[in-house]
mmCIF file of C-alpha atoms and ligand atoms in Angstrom:
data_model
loop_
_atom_site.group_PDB
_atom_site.id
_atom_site.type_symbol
_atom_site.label_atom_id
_atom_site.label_comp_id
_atom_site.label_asym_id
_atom_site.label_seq_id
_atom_site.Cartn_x
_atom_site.Cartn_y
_atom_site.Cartn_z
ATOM 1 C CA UNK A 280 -25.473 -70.186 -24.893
ATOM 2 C CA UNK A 281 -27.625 -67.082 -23.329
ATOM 3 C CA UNK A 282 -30.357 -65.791 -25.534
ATOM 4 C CA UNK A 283 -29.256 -62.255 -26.610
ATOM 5 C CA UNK A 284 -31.899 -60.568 -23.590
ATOM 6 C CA UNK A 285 -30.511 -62.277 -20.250
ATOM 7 C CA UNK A 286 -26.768 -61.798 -21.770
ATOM 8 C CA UNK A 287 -27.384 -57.915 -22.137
ATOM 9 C CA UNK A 288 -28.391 -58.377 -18.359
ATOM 10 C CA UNK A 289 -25.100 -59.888 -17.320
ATOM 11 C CA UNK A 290 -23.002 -57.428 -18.953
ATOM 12 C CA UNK A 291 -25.310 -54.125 -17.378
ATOM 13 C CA UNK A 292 -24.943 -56.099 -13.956
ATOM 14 C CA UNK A 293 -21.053 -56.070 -14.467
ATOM 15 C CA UNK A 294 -20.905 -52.940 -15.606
ATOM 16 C CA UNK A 295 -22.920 -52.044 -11.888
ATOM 17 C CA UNK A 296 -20.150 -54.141 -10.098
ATOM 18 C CA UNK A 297 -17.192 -52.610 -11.828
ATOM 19 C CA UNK A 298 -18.700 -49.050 -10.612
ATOM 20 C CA UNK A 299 -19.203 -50.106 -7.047
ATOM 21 C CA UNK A 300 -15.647 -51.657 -6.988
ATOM 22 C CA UNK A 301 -14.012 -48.444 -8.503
ATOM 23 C CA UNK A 302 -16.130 -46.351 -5.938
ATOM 24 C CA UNK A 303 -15.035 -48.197 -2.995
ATOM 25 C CA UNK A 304 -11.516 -48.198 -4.007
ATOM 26 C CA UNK A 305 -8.468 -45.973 -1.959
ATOM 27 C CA UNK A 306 -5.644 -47.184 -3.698
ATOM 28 C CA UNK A 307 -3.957 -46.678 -6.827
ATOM 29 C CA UNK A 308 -2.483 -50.618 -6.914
ATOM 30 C CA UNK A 309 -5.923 -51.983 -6.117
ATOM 31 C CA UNK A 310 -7.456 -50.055 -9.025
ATOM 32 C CA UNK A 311 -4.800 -51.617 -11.066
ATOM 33 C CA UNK A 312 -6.444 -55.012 -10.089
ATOM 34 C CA UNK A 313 -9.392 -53.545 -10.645
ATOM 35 C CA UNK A 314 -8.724 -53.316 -14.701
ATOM 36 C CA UNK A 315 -7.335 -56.366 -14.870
ATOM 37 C CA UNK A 316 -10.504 -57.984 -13.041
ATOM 38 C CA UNK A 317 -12.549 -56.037 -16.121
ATOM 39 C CA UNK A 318 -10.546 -56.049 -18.645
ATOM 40 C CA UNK A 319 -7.750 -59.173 -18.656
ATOM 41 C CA UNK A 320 -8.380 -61.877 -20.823
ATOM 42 C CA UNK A 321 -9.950 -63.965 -18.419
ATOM 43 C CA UNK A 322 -12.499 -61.053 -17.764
ATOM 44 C CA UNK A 323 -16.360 -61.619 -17.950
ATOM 45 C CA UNK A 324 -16.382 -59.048 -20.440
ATOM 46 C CA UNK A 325 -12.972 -60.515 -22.613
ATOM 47 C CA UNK A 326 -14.907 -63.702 -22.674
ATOM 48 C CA UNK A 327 -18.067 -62.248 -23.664
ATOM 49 C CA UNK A 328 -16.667 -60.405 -26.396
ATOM 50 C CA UNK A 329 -14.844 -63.514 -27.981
ATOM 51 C CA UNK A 330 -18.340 -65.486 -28.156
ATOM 52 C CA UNK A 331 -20.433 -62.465 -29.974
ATOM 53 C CA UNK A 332 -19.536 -64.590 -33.020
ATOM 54 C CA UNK A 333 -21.456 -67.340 -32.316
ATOM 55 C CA UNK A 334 -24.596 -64.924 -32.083
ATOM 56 C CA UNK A 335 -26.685 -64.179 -35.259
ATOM 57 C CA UNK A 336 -26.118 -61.309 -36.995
ATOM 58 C CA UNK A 337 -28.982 -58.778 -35.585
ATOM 59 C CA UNK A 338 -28.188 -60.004 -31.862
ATOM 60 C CA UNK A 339 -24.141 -59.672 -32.834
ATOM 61 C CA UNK A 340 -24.485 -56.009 -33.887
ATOM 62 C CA UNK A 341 -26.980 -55.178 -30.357
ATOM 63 C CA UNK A 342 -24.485 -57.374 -28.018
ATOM 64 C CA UNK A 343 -21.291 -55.792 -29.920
ATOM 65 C CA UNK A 344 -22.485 -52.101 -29.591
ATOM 66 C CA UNK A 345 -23.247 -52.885 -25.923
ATOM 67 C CA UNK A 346 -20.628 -53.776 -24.112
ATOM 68 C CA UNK A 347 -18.180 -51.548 -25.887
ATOM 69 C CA UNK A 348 -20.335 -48.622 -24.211
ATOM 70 C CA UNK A 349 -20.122 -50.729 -21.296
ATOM 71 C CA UNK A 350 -16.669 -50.997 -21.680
ATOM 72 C CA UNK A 351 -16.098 -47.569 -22.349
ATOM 73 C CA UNK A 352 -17.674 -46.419 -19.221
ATOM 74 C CA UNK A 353 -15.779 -49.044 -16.455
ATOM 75 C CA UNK A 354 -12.433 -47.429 -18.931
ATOM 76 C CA UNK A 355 -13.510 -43.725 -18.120
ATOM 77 C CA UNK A 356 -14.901 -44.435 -15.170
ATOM 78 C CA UNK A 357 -11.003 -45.822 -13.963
ATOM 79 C CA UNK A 358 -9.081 -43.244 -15.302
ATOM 80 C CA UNK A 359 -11.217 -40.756 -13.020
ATOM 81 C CA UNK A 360 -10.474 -42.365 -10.602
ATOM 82 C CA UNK A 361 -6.429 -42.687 -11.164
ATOM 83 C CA UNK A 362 -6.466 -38.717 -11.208
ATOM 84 C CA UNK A 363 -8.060 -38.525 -7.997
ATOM 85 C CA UNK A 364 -6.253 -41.179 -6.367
ATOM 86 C CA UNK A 365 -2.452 -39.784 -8.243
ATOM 87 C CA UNK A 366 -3.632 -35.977 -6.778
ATOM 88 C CA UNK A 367 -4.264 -37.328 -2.800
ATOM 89 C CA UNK A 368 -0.711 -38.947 -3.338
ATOM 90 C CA UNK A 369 0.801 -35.817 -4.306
ATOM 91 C CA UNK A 370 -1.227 -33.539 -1.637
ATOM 92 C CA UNK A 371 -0.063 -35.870 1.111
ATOM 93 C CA UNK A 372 3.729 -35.985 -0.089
ATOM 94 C CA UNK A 373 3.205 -32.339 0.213
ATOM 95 C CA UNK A 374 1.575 -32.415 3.863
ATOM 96 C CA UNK A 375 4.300 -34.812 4.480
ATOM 97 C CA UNK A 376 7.537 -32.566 3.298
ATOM 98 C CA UNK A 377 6.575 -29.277 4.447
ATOM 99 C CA UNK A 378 7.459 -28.882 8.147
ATOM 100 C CA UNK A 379 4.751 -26.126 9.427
ATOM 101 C CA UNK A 380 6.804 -24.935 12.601
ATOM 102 C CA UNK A 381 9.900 -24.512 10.802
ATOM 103 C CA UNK A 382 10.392 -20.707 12.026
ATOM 104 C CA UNK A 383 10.243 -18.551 9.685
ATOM 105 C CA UNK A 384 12.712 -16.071 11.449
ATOM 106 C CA UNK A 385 15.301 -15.703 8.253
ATOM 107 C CA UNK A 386 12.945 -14.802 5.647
ATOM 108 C CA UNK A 387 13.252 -10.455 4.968
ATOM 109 C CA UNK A 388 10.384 -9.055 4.200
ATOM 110 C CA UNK A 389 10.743 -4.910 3.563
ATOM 111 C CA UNK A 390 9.119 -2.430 5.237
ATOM 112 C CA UNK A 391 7.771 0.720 5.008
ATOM 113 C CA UNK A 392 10.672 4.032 5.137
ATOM 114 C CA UNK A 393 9.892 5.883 8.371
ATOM 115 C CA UNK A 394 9.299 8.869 6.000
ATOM 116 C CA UNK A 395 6.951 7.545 4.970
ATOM 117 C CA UNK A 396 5.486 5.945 8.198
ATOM 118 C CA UNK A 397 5.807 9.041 9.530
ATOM 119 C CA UNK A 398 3.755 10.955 5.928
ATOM 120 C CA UNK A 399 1.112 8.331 7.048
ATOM 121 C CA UNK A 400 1.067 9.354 10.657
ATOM 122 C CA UNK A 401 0.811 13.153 10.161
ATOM 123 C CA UNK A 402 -1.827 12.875 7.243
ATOM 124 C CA UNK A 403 -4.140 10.271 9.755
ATOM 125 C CA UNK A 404 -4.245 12.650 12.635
ATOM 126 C CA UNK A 405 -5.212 15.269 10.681
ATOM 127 C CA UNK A 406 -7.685 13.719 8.869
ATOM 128 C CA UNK A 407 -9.202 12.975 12.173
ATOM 129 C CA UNK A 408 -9.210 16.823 12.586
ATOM 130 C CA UNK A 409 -11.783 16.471 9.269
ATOM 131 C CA UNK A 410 -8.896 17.568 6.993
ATOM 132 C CA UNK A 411 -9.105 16.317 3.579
ATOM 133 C CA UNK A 412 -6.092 15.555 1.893
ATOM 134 C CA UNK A 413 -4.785 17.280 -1.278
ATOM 135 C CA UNK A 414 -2.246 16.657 -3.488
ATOM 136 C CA UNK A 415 -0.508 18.941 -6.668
ATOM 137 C CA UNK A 416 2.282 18.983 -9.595
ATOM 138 C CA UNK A 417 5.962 18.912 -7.992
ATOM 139 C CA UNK A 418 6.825 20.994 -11.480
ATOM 140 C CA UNK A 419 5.051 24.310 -10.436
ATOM 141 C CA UNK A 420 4.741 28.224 -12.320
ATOM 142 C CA UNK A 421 6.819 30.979 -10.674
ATOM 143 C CA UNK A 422 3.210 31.962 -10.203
ATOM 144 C CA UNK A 423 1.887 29.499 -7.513
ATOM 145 C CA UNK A 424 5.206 29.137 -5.520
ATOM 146 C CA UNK A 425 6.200 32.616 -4.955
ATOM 147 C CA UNK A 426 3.903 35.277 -6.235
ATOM 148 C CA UNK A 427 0.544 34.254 -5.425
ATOM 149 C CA UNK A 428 2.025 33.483 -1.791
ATOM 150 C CA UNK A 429 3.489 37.466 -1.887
ATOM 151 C CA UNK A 430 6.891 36.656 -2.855
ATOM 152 C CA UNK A 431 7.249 39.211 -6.102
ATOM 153 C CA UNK A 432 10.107 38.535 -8.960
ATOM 154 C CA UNK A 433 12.473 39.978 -6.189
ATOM 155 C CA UNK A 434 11.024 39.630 -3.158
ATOM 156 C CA UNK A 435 14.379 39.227 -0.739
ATOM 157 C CA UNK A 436 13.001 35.710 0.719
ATOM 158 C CA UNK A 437 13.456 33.224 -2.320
ATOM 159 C CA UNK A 438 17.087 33.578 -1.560
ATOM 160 C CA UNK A 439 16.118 30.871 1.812
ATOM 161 C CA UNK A 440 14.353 28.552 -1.055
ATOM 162 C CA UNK A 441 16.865 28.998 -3.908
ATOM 163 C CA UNK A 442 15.814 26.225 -6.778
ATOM 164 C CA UNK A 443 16.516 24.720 -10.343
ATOM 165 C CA UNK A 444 14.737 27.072 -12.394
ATOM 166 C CA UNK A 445 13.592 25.492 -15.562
ATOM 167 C CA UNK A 446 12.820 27.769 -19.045
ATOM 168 C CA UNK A 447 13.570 31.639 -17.965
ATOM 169 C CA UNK A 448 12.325 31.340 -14.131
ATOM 170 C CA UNK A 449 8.767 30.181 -15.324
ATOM 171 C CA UNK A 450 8.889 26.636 -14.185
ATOM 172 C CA UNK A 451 10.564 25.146 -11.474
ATOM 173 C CA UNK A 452 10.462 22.084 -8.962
ATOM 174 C CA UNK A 453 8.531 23.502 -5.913
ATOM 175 C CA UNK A 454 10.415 24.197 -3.004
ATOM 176 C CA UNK A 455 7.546 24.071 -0.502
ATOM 177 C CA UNK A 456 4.012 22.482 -0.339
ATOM 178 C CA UNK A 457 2.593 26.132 0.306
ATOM 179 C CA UNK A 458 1.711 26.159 -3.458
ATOM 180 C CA UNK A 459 -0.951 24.291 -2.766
ATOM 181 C CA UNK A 460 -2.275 26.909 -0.780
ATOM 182 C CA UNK A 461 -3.005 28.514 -3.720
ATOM 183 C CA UNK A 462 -4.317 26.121 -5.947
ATOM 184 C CA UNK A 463 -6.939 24.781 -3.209
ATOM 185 C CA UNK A 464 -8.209 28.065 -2.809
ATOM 186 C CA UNK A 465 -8.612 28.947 -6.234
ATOM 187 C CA UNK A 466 -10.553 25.303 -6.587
ATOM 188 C CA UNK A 467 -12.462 25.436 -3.687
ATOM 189 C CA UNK A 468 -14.542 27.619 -1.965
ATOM 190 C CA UNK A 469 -14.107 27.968 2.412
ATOM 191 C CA UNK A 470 -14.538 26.433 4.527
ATOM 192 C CA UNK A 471 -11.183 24.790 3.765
ATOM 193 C CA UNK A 472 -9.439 22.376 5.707
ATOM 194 C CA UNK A 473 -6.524 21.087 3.633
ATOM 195 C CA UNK A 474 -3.461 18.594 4.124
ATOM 196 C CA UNK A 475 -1.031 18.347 1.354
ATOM 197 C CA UNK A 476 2.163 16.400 1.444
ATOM 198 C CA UNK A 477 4.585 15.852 -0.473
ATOM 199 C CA UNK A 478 8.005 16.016 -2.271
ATOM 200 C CA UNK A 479 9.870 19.460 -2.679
ATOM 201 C CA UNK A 480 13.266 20.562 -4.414
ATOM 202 C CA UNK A 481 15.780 23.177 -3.013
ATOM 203 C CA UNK A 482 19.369 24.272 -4.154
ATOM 204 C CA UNK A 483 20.937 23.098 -1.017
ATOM 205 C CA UNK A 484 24.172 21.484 -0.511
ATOM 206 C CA UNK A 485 23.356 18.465 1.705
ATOM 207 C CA UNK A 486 24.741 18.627 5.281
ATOM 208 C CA UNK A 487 23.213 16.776 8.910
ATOM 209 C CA UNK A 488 19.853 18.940 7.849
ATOM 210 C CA UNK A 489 19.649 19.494 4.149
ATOM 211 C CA UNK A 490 19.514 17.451 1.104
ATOM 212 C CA UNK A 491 18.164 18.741 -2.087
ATOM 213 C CA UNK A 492 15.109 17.021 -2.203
ATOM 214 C CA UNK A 493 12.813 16.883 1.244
ATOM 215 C CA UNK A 494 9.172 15.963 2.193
ATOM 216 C CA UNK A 495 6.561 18.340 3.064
ATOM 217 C CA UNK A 496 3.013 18.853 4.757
ATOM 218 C CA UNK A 497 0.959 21.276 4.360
ATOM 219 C CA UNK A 498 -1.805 22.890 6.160
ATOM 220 C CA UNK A 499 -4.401 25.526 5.362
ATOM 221 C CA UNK A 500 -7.743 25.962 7.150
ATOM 222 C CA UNK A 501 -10.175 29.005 5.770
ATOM 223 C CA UNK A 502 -12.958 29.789 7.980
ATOM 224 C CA UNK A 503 -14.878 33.142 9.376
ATOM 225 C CA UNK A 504 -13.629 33.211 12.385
ATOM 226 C CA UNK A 505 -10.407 31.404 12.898
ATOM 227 C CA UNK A 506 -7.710 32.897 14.977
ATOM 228 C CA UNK A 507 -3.927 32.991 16.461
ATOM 229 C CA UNK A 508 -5.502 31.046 19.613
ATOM 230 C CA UNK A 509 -7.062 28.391 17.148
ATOM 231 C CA UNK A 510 -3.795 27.574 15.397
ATOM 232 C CA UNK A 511 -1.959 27.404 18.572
ATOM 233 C CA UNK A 512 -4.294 25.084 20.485
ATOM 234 C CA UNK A 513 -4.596 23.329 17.212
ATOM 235 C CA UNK A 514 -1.052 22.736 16.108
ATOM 236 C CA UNK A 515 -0.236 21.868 19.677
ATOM 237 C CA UNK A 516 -2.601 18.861 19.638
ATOM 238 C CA UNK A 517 -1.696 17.562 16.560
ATOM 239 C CA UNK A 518 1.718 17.472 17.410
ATOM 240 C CA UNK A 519 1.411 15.966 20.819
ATOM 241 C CA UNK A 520 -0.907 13.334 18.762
ATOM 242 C CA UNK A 521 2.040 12.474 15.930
ATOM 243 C CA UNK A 522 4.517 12.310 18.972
ATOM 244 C CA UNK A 523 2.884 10.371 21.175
ATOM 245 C CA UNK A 524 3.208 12.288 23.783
ATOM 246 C CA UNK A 525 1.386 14.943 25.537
ATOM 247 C CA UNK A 526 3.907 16.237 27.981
ATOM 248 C CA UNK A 527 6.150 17.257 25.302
ATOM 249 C CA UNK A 528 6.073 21.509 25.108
ATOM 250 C CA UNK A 529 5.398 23.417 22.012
ATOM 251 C CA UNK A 530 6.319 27.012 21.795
ATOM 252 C CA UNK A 531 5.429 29.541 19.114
ATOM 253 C CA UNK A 532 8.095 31.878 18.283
ATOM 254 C CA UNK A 533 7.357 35.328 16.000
ATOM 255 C CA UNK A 534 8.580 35.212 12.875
ATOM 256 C CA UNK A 535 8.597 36.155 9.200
ATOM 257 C CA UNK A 536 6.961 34.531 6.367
ATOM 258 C CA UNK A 537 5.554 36.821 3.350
ATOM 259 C CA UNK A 538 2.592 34.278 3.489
ATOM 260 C CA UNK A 539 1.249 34.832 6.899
ATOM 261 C CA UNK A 540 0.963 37.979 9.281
ATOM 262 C CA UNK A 541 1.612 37.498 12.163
ATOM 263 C CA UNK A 542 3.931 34.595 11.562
ATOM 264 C CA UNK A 543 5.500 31.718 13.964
ATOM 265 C CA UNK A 544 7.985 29.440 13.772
ATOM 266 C CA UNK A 545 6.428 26.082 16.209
ATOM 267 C CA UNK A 546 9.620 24.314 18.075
ATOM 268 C CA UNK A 547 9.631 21.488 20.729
ATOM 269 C CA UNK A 548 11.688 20.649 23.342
ATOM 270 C CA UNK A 549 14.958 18.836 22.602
ATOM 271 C CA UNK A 550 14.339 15.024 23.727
ATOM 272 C CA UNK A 551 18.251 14.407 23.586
ATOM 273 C CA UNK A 552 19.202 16.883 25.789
ATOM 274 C CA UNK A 553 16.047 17.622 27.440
ATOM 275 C CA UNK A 554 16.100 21.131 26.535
ATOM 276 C CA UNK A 555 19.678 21.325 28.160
ATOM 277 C CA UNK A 556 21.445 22.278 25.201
ATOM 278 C CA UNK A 557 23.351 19.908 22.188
ATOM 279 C CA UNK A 558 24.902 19.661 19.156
ATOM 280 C CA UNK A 559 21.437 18.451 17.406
ATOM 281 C CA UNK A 560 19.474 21.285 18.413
ATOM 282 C CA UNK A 561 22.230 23.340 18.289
ATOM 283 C CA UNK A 562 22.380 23.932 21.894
ATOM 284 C CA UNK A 563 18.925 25.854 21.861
ATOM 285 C CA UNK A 564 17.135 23.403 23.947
ATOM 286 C CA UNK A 565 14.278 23.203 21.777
ATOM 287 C CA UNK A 566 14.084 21.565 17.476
ATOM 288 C CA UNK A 567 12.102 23.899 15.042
ATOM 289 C CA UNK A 568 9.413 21.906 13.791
ATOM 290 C CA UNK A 569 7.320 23.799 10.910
ATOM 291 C CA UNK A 570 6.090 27.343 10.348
ATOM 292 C CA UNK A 571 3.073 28.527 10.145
ATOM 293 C CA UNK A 572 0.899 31.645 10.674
ATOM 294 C CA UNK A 573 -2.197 33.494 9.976
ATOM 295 C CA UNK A 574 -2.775 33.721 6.454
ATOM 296 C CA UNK A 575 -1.973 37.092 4.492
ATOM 297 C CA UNK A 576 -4.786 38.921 3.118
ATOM 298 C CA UNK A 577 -3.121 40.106 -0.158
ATOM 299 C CA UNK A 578 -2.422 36.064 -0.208
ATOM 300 C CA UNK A 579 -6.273 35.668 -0.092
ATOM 301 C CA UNK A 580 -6.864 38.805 -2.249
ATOM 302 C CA UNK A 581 -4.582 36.954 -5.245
ATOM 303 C CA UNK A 582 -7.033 34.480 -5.066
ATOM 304 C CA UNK A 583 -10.241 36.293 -5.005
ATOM 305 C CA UNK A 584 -11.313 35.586 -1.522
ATOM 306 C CA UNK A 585 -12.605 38.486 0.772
ATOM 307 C CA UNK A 586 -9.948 38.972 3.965
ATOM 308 C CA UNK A 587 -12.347 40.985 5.429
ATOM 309 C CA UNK A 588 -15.330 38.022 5.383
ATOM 310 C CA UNK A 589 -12.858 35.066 5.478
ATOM 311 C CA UNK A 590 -9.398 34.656 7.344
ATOM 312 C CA UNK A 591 -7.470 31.177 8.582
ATOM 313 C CA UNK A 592 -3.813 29.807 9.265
ATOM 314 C CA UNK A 593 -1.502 27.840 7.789
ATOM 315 C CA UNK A 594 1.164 26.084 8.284
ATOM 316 C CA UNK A 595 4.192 23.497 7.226
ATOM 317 C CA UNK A 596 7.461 21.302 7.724
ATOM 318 C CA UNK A 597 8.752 18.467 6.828
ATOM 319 C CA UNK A 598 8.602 14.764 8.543
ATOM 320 C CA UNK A 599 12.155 14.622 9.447
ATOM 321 C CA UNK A 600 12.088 16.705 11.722
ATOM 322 C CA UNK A 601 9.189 15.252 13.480
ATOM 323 C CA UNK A 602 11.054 11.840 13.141
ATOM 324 C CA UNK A 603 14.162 13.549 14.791
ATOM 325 C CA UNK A 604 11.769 14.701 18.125
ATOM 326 C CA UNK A 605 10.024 11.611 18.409
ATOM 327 C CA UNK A 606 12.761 9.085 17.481
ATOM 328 C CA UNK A 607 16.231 11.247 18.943
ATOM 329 C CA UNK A 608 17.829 10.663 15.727
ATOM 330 C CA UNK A 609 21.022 13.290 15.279
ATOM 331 C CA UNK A 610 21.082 13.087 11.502
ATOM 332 C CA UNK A 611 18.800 13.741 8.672
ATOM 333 C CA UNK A 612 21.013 12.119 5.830
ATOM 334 C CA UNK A 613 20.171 8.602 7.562
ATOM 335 C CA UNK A 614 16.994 8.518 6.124
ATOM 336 C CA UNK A 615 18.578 9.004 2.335
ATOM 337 C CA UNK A 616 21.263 6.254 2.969
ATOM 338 C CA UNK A 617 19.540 3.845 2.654
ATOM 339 C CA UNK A 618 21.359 1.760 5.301
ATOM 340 C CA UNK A 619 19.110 -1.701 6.773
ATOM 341 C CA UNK A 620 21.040 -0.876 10.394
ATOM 342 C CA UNK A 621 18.982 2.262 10.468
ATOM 343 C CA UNK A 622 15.831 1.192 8.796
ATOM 344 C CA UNK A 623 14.995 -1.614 10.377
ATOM 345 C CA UNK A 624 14.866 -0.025 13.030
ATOM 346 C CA UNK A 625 11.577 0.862 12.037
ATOM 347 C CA UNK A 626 10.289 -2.146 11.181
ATOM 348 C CA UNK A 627 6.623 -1.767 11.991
ATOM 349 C CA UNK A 628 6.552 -5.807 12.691
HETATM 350 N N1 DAH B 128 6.811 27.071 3.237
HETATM 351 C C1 DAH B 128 7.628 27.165 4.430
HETATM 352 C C2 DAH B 128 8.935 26.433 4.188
HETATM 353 O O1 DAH B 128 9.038 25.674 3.266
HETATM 354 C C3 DAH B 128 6.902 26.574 5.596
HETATM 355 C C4 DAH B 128 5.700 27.371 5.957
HETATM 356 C C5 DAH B 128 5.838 28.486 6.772
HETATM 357 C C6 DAH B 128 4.463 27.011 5.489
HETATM 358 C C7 DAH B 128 4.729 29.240 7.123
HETATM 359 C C8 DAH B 128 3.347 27.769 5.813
HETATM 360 C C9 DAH B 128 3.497 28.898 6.648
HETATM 361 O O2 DAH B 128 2.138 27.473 5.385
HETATM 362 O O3 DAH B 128 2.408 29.580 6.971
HETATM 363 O O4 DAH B 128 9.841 26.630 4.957
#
């Protein structure tokens, strides 16, 4: 029989053995063998264990408490190891059943609405102008759509931008971005250079050109010495920018807005027809884009700005119509329908 000191030994040089053995082992069915070689009943340990009682009583308590800490270590020291091994079994059944060049063609993935493609087109080239963009309730006062922009209780041009008045004509869903004329000039002193788009509400019943709700931008720049020749050259570049396409003519054509003097409405050339005349541009030749003019100095007056130190232009439309030039589509209702034959044709990918 070992004295108690060289049988501690054996069972720490085991316990060394059983770690290098579970280190160098791949495979789940060898680590099987691997607790039997430790733990069967033939095992060094098993047989070590039944012959503590032949030990005295001290050395019995020291031997005991000794190898069941080795014991519990080679028992942790496996099931470690069975998680690692189970996990690279299940990560390479995974390797193995996904197919990587499966193509992927099938799978629909949504898009972004060419309105809104188109939102993100006009507010990027104008920020590149330095334009900052700014953005308002759609549930505006009386006030800021049609007074402050010189269009009194019964001013004869609301009837064009007819609405659903809410609470005795004090509130109502704006009909056109130009409200926010007015509220970034009342926030912010010039220089202003302003983009604001967004949603507006009209009374319309919906034909190839109208629906009751539309999009809108719209412009304002306040400066000392902006003129007519600044918003012509200007709008003219931004719009050959959104299009694309710098052959494309712009013409300004007088006009009447209570908001501006003098005022313009901007058109392009018909792409369907090539300015030849058709039903989409109503056999004009040319598609009215936006309007826009110099800003009116009672409009600056209302909002305690000096017309006689400051002046600028303004201007706005709505997307669709820039969609329509740039994309010869005949029909505004399209992009309401909702219809994936039309939209993905706009699929950006
Ligand atoms: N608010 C006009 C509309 O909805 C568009 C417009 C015209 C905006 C002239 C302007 C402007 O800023 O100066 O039809």
């Amino acid at each position: 029989m070992l004295d108690r000191k060289k049988l501690i030994n054996q069972i720490s040089t085991e316990r060394d053995q059983a770690i290098i053995d579970i280190d160098d082992c791949k495979d789940l069915e060898v680590l099987k063998k691997i607790h039997s070689k430790y733990f069967g009943k033939d095992s060094y340990l098993s047989k070590t264990i039944s012959q503590i009682k032949n030990y005295d009583k001290k050395d019995k308590i020291e031997i005991g408490q000794f190898s069941n800490k080795v014991k519990g270590e080679i028992q942790n020291k496996i099931k470690e190891k069975e998680l690692i091994l189970k996990n690279r079994v299940f990560l390479h059944e995974i390797e193995r059943d996904i197919d990587v060049t499966l193509s992927t063609n099938n799978i629909n993935i949504g898009s972004i609405h060419p309105i809104s493609q188109m939102m993100d087109n006009i507010t990027d080239n104008f920020k590149s102008f330095g334009f900052s963009i700014a953005s308002g309730p759609e549930i505006e006062t009386d006030w800021f759509c049609f007074q402050a922009l010189n269009m009194d209780i019964h001013h004869p041009a609301r009837d064009m931008q007819d609405t659903f008045y809410i609470e005795e004509n004090h509130i109502l869903p704006r009909t056109h971005t130009s409200s926010m004329q007015i509220r970034t000039m009342l926030k912010q002193k010039p220089p202003i250079r302003i983009l604001a788009p967004g949603k507006v509400y009209r009374n319309e019943n919906a034909d190839s050109r109208h629906s009751f709700m539309f999009y809108q931008y719209e412009g304002l720049v306040i400066d000392k010495s902006t003129n007519v020749s600044d918003l012509k050259s200007f709008l003219t570049i931004a719009l050959r920018n959104i299009f694309e396409n710098d052959k494309i003519e712009i013409r300004f054509r007088h006009s009447y807005f209570p908001y501006t003097e003098p005022s313009f409405e901007v058109d392009a050339t018909c792409i369907l027809c090539q300015g030849k005349g058709c039903n989409v541009c109503s056999n004009k030749g040319w598609i009215e884009l936006l309007g826009g003019g110099m800003v009116h100095p009672q409009v600056l007056r209302n909002v305690n700005i000096d017309p006689e130190i400051y002046q600028g232009f303004a201007f706005g439309g709505g997307p669709e119509r820039l969609l329509i030039v740039k994309n010869m589509i005949q029909d505004t209702r399209y992009f309401f329908e909702n219809d994936l034959r039309f939209l993905n044709q706009f699929k950006q990918i």
